[in-house]
Amino acid sequence: QVQLVESGGGLVQAGDSLRLSCAASGLTLNNYAVGWFRQAPGKEREFVAAISWGGTTTAYADSVRGRFTISRDNAKKTVYLEMNSLKPEDTAVYFCATPAATFSRTASNADAYRNWGQGTQVTISS
């Protein structure tokens, strides 16, 4: 059974930083592209960032480009989302996800992902 687990969320002030982690069981995360999405109350889930299985290709939403960095440590089988210069509008539940197929490219469409974590809450106070 595939399970993705996010961690690292919390309550911080505007301008602060957080680093989210995504780990997996039931699949070899190193072989999968990974995407981060977020969902704020009353809003639809939106793409944040994605990284290819080899880590050579990344993609970002315009709203986070230059502030967030996605990376992976294949030795630790973990994908990270480093979030800097956080804003109140970054408040949301953050999810990591993998597509069904291994060795795939990055994708910004949530429909391209099959396995999802339960999410971690990120709250930014002004």
JSON list of C-alpha atoms in Angstrom, two decimals:
[
{"chain": "A", "resi": 1, "resn": "GLN", "atom": "CA", "xyz": [0.00, 0.00, 0.00]},
{"chain": "A", "resi": 2, "resn": "VAL", "atom": "CA", "xyz": [1.40, 3.34, -1.07]},
{"chain": "A", "resi": 3, "resn": "GLN", "atom": "CA", "xyz": [1.59, 6.02, 1.57]},
{"chain": "A", "resi": 4, "resn": "LEU", "atom": "CA", "xyz": [2.99, 9.53, 1.22]},
{"chain": "A", "resi": 5, "resn": "VAL", "atom": "CA", "xyz": [3.66, 11.49, 4.39]},
{"chain": "A", "resi": 6, "resn": "GLU", "atom": "CA", "xyz": [4.24, 15.23, 4.55]},
{"chain": "A", "resi": 7, "resn": "SER", "atom": "CA", "xyz": [5.87, 16.93, 7.50]},
{"chain": "A", "resi": 8, "resn": "GLY", "atom": "CA", "xyz": [7.31, 20.29, 8.46]},
{"chain": "A", "resi": 9, "resn": "GLY", "atom": "CA", "xyz": [4.24, 22.47, 8.45]},
{"chain": "A", "resi": 10, "resn": "GLY", "atom": "CA", "xyz": [3.45, 24.92, 11.19]},
{"chain": "A", "resi": 11, "resn": "LEU", "atom": "CA", "xyz": [2.55, 28.45, 12.20]},
{"chain": "A", "resi": 12, "resn": "VAL", "atom": "CA", "xyz": [5.08, 31.14, 11.34]},
{"chain": "A", "resi": 13, "resn": "GLN", "atom": "CA", "xyz": [5.12, 34.86, 10.71]},
{"chain": "A", "resi": 14, "resn": "ALA", "atom": "CA", "xyz": [5.21, 36.59, 7.36]},
{"chain": "A", "resi": 15, "resn": "GLY", "atom": "CA", "xyz": [8.73, 36.68, 6.04]},
{"chain": "A", "resi": 16, "resn": "ASP", "atom": "CA", "xyz": [9.77, 33.49, 7.81]},
{"chain": "A", "resi": 17, "resn": "SER", "atom": "CA", "xyz": [10.78, 30.20, 6.23]},
{"chain": "A", "resi": 18, "resn": "LEU", "atom": "CA", "xyz": [9.63, 26.60, 6.46]},
{"chain": "A", "resi": 19, "resn": "ARG", "atom": "CA", "xyz": [10.85, 23.38, 4.92]},
{"chain": "A", "resi": 20, "resn": "LEU", "atom": "CA", "xyz": [8.36, 20.68, 4.11]},
{"chain": "A", "resi": 21, "resn": "SER", "atom": "CA", "xyz": [9.34, 17.07, 3.61]},
{"chain": "A", "resi": 22, "resn": "CYS", "atom": "CA", "xyz": [7.66, 14.28, 1.70]},
{"chain": "A", "resi": 23, "resn": "ALA", "atom": "CA", "xyz": [8.52, 10.64, 2.37]},
{"chain": "A", "resi": 24, "resn": "ALA", "atom": "CA", "xyz": [6.93, 7.51, 1.01]},
{"chain": "A", "resi": 25, "resn": "SER", "atom": "CA", "xyz": [6.32, 3.90, 1.82]},
{"chain": "A", "resi": 26, "resn": "GLY", "atom": "CA", "xyz": [5.07, 1.27, -0.57]},
{"chain": "A", "resi": 27, "resn": "LEU", "atom": "CA", "xyz": [6.97, 2.72, -3.50]},
{"chain": "A", "resi": 28, "resn": "THR", "atom": "CA", "xyz": [10.50, 3.81, -4.30]},
{"chain": "A", "resi": 29, "resn": "LEU", "atom": "CA", "xyz": [10.15, 7.58, -4.24]},
{"chain": "A", "resi": 30, "resn": "ASN", "atom": "CA", "xyz": [13.44, 7.99, -6.10]},
{"chain": "A", "resi": 31, "resn": "ASN", "atom": "CA", "xyz": [11.79, 6.59, -9.22]},
{"chain": "A", "resi": 32, "resn": "TYR", "atom": "CA", "xyz": [8.91, 9.05, -9.29]},
{"chain": "A", "resi": 33, "resn": "ALA", "atom": "CA", "xyz": [8.38, 12.67, -10.14]},
{"chain": "A", "resi": 34, "resn": "VAL", "atom": "CA", "xyz": [6.91, 14.47, -7.15]},
{"chain": "A", "resi": 35, "resn": "GLY", "atom": "CA", "xyz": [4.58, 17.41, -7.05]},
{"chain": "A", "resi": 36, "resn": "TRP", "atom": "CA", "xyz": [3.59, 19.75, -4.27]},
{"chain": "A", "resi": 37, "resn": "PHE", "atom": "CA", "xyz": [0.09, 21.21, -4.23]},
{"chain": "A", "resi": 38, "resn": "ARG", "atom": "CA", "xyz": [-1.77, 23.34, -1.73]},
{"chain": "A", "resi": 39, "resn": "GLN", "atom": "CA", "xyz": [-5.36, 24.02, -0.85]},
{"chain": "A", "resi": 40, "resn": "ALA", "atom": "CA", "xyz": [-6.55, 27.03, 1.09]},
{"chain": "A", "resi": 41, "resn": "PRO", "atom": "CA", "xyz": [-9.98, 27.13, 2.77]},
{"chain": "A", "resi": 42, "resn": "GLY", "atom": "CA", "xyz": [-12.71, 27.68, 0.23]},
{"chain": "A", "resi": 43, "resn": "LYS", "atom": "CA", "xyz": [-10.32, 27.39, -2.70]},
{"chain": "A", "resi": 44, "resn": "GLU", "atom": "CA", "xyz": [-9.43, 24.69, -5.16]},
{"chain": "A", "resi": 45, "resn": "ARG", "atom": "CA", "xyz": [-6.23, 22.70, -4.88]},
{"chain": "A", "resi": 46, "resn": "GLU", "atom": "CA", "xyz": [-3.46, 24.43, -6.79]},
{"chain": "A", "resi": 47, "resn": "PHE", "atom": "CA", "xyz": [-0.07, 23.45, -8.12]},
{"chain": "A", "resi": 48, "resn": "VAL", "atom": "CA", "xyz": [2.96, 24.72, -6.24]},
{"chain": "A", "resi": 49, "resn": "ALA", "atom": "CA", "xyz": [6.05, 22.93, -7.55]},
{"chain": "A", "resi": 50, "resn": "ALA", "atom": "CA", "xyz": [7.24, 19.68, -9.08]},
{"chain": "A", "resi": 51, "resn": "ILE", "atom": "CA", "xyz": [10.49, 17.84, -9.58]},
{"chain": "A", "resi": 52, "resn": "SER", "atom": "CA", "xyz": [11.38, 15.09, -12.02]},
{"chain": "A", "resi": 53, "resn": "TRP", "atom": "CA", "xyz": [12.42, 11.67, -10.83]},
{"chain": "A", "resi": 54, "resn": "GLY", "atom": "CA", "xyz": [16.09, 12.43, -11.47]},
{"chain": "A", "resi": 55, "resn": "GLY", "atom": "CA", "xyz": [15.88, 15.88, -9.94]},
{"chain": "A", "resi": 56, "resn": "THR", "atom": "CA", "xyz": [17.13, 17.59, -13.07]},
{"chain": "A", "resi": 57, "resn": "THR", "atom": "CA", "xyz": [13.88, 19.31, -13.96]},
{"chain": "A", "resi": 58, "resn": "THR", "atom": "CA", "xyz": [11.76, 21.49, -11.72]},
{"chain": "A", "resi": 59, "resn": "ALA", "atom": "CA", "xyz": [8.63, 23.55, -12.24]},
{"chain": "A", "resi": 60, "resn": "TYR", "atom": "CA", "xyz": [7.00, 26.24, -10.13]},
{"chain": "A", "resi": 61, "resn": "ALA", "atom": "CA", "xyz": [3.79, 28.17, -9.96]},
{"chain": "A", "resi": 62, "resn": "ASP", "atom": "CA", "xyz": [4.26, 31.84, -10.74]},
{"chain": "A", "resi": 63, "resn": "SER", "atom": "CA", "xyz": [3.06, 32.74, -7.25]},
{"chain": "A", "resi": 64, "resn": "VAL", "atom": "CA", "xyz": [5.98, 30.94, -5.58]},
{"chain": "A", "resi": 65, "resn": "ARG", "atom": "CA", "xyz": [8.77, 31.13, -8.13]},
{"chain": "A", "resi": 66, "resn": "GLY", "atom": "CA", "xyz": [11.83, 32.74, -6.57]},
{"chain": "A", "resi": 67, "resn": "ARG", "atom": "CA", "xyz": [10.62, 32.08, -3.03]},
{"chain": "A", "resi": 68, "resn": "PHE", "atom": "CA", "xyz": [10.13, 28.30, -2.97]},
{"chain": "A", "resi": 69, "resn": "THR", "atom": "CA", "xyz": [12.63, 25.63, -3.94]},
{"chain": "A", "resi": 70, "resn": "ILE", "atom": "CA", "xyz": [11.83, 21.98, -4.54]},
{"chain": "A", "resi": 71, "resn": "SER", "atom": "CA", "xyz": [14.61, 19.44, -4.19]},
{"chain": "A", "resi": 72, "resn": "ARG", "atom": "CA", "xyz": [15.15, 15.79, -3.50]},
{"chain": "A", "resi": 73, "resn": "ASP", "atom": "CA", "xyz": [17.65, 13.73, -1.57]},
{"chain": "A", "resi": 74, "resn": "ASN", "atom": "CA", "xyz": [17.57, 10.30, -3.09]},
{"chain": "A", "resi": 75, "resn": "ALA", "atom": "CA", "xyz": [19.85, 8.91, -0.44]},
{"chain": "A", "resi": 76, "resn": "LYS", "atom": "CA", "xyz": [17.17, 9.80, 2.10]},
{"chain": "A", "resi": 77, "resn": "LYS", "atom": "CA", "xyz": [14.33, 9.06, -0.31]},
{"chain": "A", "resi": 78, "resn": "THR", "atom": "CA", "xyz": [12.79, 12.38, 0.55]},
{"chain": "A", "resi": 79, "resn": "VAL", "atom": "CA", "xyz": [11.56, 15.38, -1.40]},
{"chain": "A", "resi": 80, "resn": "TYR", "atom": "CA", "xyz": [11.69, 18.84, 0.13]},
{"chain": "A", "resi": 81, "resn": "LEU", "atom": "CA", "xyz": [9.91, 22.11, -0.41]},
{"chain": "A", "resi": 82, "resn": "GLU", "atom": "CA", "xyz": [11.92, 24.99, 0.98]},
{"chain": "A", "resi": 83, "resn": "MET", "atom": "CA", "xyz": [9.63, 27.98, 1.45]},
{"chain": "A", "resi": 84, "resn": "ASN", "atom": "CA", "xyz": [11.13, 31.41, 2.05]},
{"chain": "A", "resi": 85, "resn": "SER", "atom": "CA", "xyz": [9.68, 34.90, 2.38]},
{"chain": "A", "resi": 86, "resn": "LEU", "atom": "CA", "xyz": [6.36, 33.39, 3.34]},
{"chain": "A", "resi": 87, "resn": "LYS", "atom": "CA", "xyz": [3.22, 35.46, 2.92]},
{"chain": "A", "resi": 88, "resn": "PRO", "atom": "CA", "xyz": [-0.20, 35.16, 4.55]},
{"chain": "A", "resi": 89, "resn": "GLU", "atom": "CA", "xyz": [-1.58, 34.08, 1.17]},
{"chain": "A", "resi": 90, "resn": "ASP", "atom": "CA", "xyz": [0.67, 31.01, 1.35]},
{"chain": "A", "resi": 91, "resn": "THR", "atom": "CA", "xyz": [-1.53, 29.69, 4.16]},
{"chain": "A", "resi": 92, "resn": "ALA", "atom": "CA", "xyz": [-2.93, 26.33, 3.08]},
{"chain": "A", "resi": 93, "resn": "VAL", "atom": "CA", "xyz": [-2.71, 22.61, 3.52]},
{"chain": "A", "resi": 94, "resn": "TYR", "atom": "CA", "xyz": [0.24, 21.39, 1.48]},
{"chain": "A", "resi": 95, "resn": "PHE", "atom": "CA", "xyz": [0.18, 18.00, -0.21]},
{"chain": "A", "resi": 96, "resn": "CYS", "atom": "CA", "xyz": [2.82, 15.97, -1.98]},
{"chain": "A", "resi": 97, "resn": "ALA", "atom": "CA", "xyz": [1.88, 13.60, -4.74]},
{"chain": "A", "resi": 98, "resn": "THR", "atom": "CA", "xyz": [3.34, 11.14, -7.23]},
{"chain": "A", "resi": 99, "resn": "PRO", "atom": "CA", "xyz": [2.05, 10.05, -10.62]},
{"chain": "A", "resi": 100, "resn": "ALA", "atom": "CA", "xyz": [1.12, 6.47, -11.35]},
{"chain": "A", "resi": 101, "resn": "ALA", "atom": "CA", "xyz": [4.09, 5.90, -13.66]},
{"chain": "A", "resi": 102, "resn": "THR", "atom": "CA", "xyz": [7.75, 5.82, -12.71]},
{"chain": "A", "resi": 103, "resn": "PHE", "atom": "CA", "xyz": [10.40, 7.93, -14.43]},
{"chain": "A", "resi": 104, "resn": "SER", "atom": "CA", "xyz": [7.93, 10.54, -15.59]},
{"chain": "A", "resi": 105, "resn": "ARG", "atom": "CA", "xyz": [8.41, 14.23, -16.17]},
{"chain": "A", "resi": 106, "resn": "THR", "atom": "CA", "xyz": [7.09, 17.02, -14.01]},
{"chain": "A", "resi": 107, "resn": "ALA", "atom": "CA", "xyz": [3.43, 17.95, -14.31]},
{"chain": "A", "resi": 108, "resn": "SER", "atom": "CA", "xyz": [1.39, 20.83, -12.94]},
{"chain": "A", "resi": 109, "resn": "ASN", "atom": "CA", "xyz": [-2.00, 19.22, -13.44]},
{"chain": "A", "resi": 110, "resn": "ALA", "atom": "CA", "xyz": [-3.35, 17.46, -10.37]},
{"chain": "A", "resi": 111, "resn": "ASP", "atom": "CA", "xyz": [-4.99, 14.87, -12.62]},
{"chain": "A", "resi": 112, "resn": "ALA", "atom": "CA", "xyz": [-1.51, 13.63, -13.54]},
{"chain": "A", "resi": 113, "resn": "TYR", "atom": "CA", "xyz": [-0.91, 12.44, -9.97]},
{"chain": "A", "resi": 114, "resn": "ARG", "atom": "CA", "xyz": [-2.35, 9.33, -8.43]},
{"chain": "A", "resi": 115, "resn": "ASN", "atom": "CA", "xyz": [-0.84, 8.99, -4.98]},
{"chain": "A", "resi": 116, "resn": "TRP", "atom": "CA", "xyz": [-1.43, 11.75, -2.45]},
{"chain": "A", "resi": 117, "resn": "GLY", "atom": "CA", "xyz": [-0.42, 12.39, 1.11]},
{"chain": "A", "resi": 118, "resn": "GLN", "atom": "CA", "xyz": [-2.76, 13.61, 3.83]},
{"chain": "A", "resi": 119, "resn": "GLY", "atom": "CA", "xyz": [-1.25, 17.08, 3.85]},
{"chain": "A", "resi": 120, "resn": "THR", "atom": "CA", "xyz": [0.47, 19.32, 6.34]},
{"chain": "A", "resi": 121, "resn": "GLN", "atom": "CA", "xyz": [-0.94, 22.65, 7.51]},
{"chain": "A", "resi": 122, "resn": "VAL", "atom": "CA", "xyz": [1.05, 25.79, 6.85]},
{"chain": "A", "resi": 123, "resn": "THR", "atom": "CA", "xyz": [-0.23, 28.96, 8.46]},
{"chain": "A", "resi": 124, "resn": "ILE", "atom": "CA", "xyz": [1.39, 32.35, 7.96]},
{"chain": "A", "resi": 125, "resn": "SER", "atom": "CA", "xyz": [0.43, 35.16, 10.29]},
{"chain": "A", "resi": 126, "resn": "SER", "atom": "CA", "xyz": [0.72, 38.79, 9.21]}
]
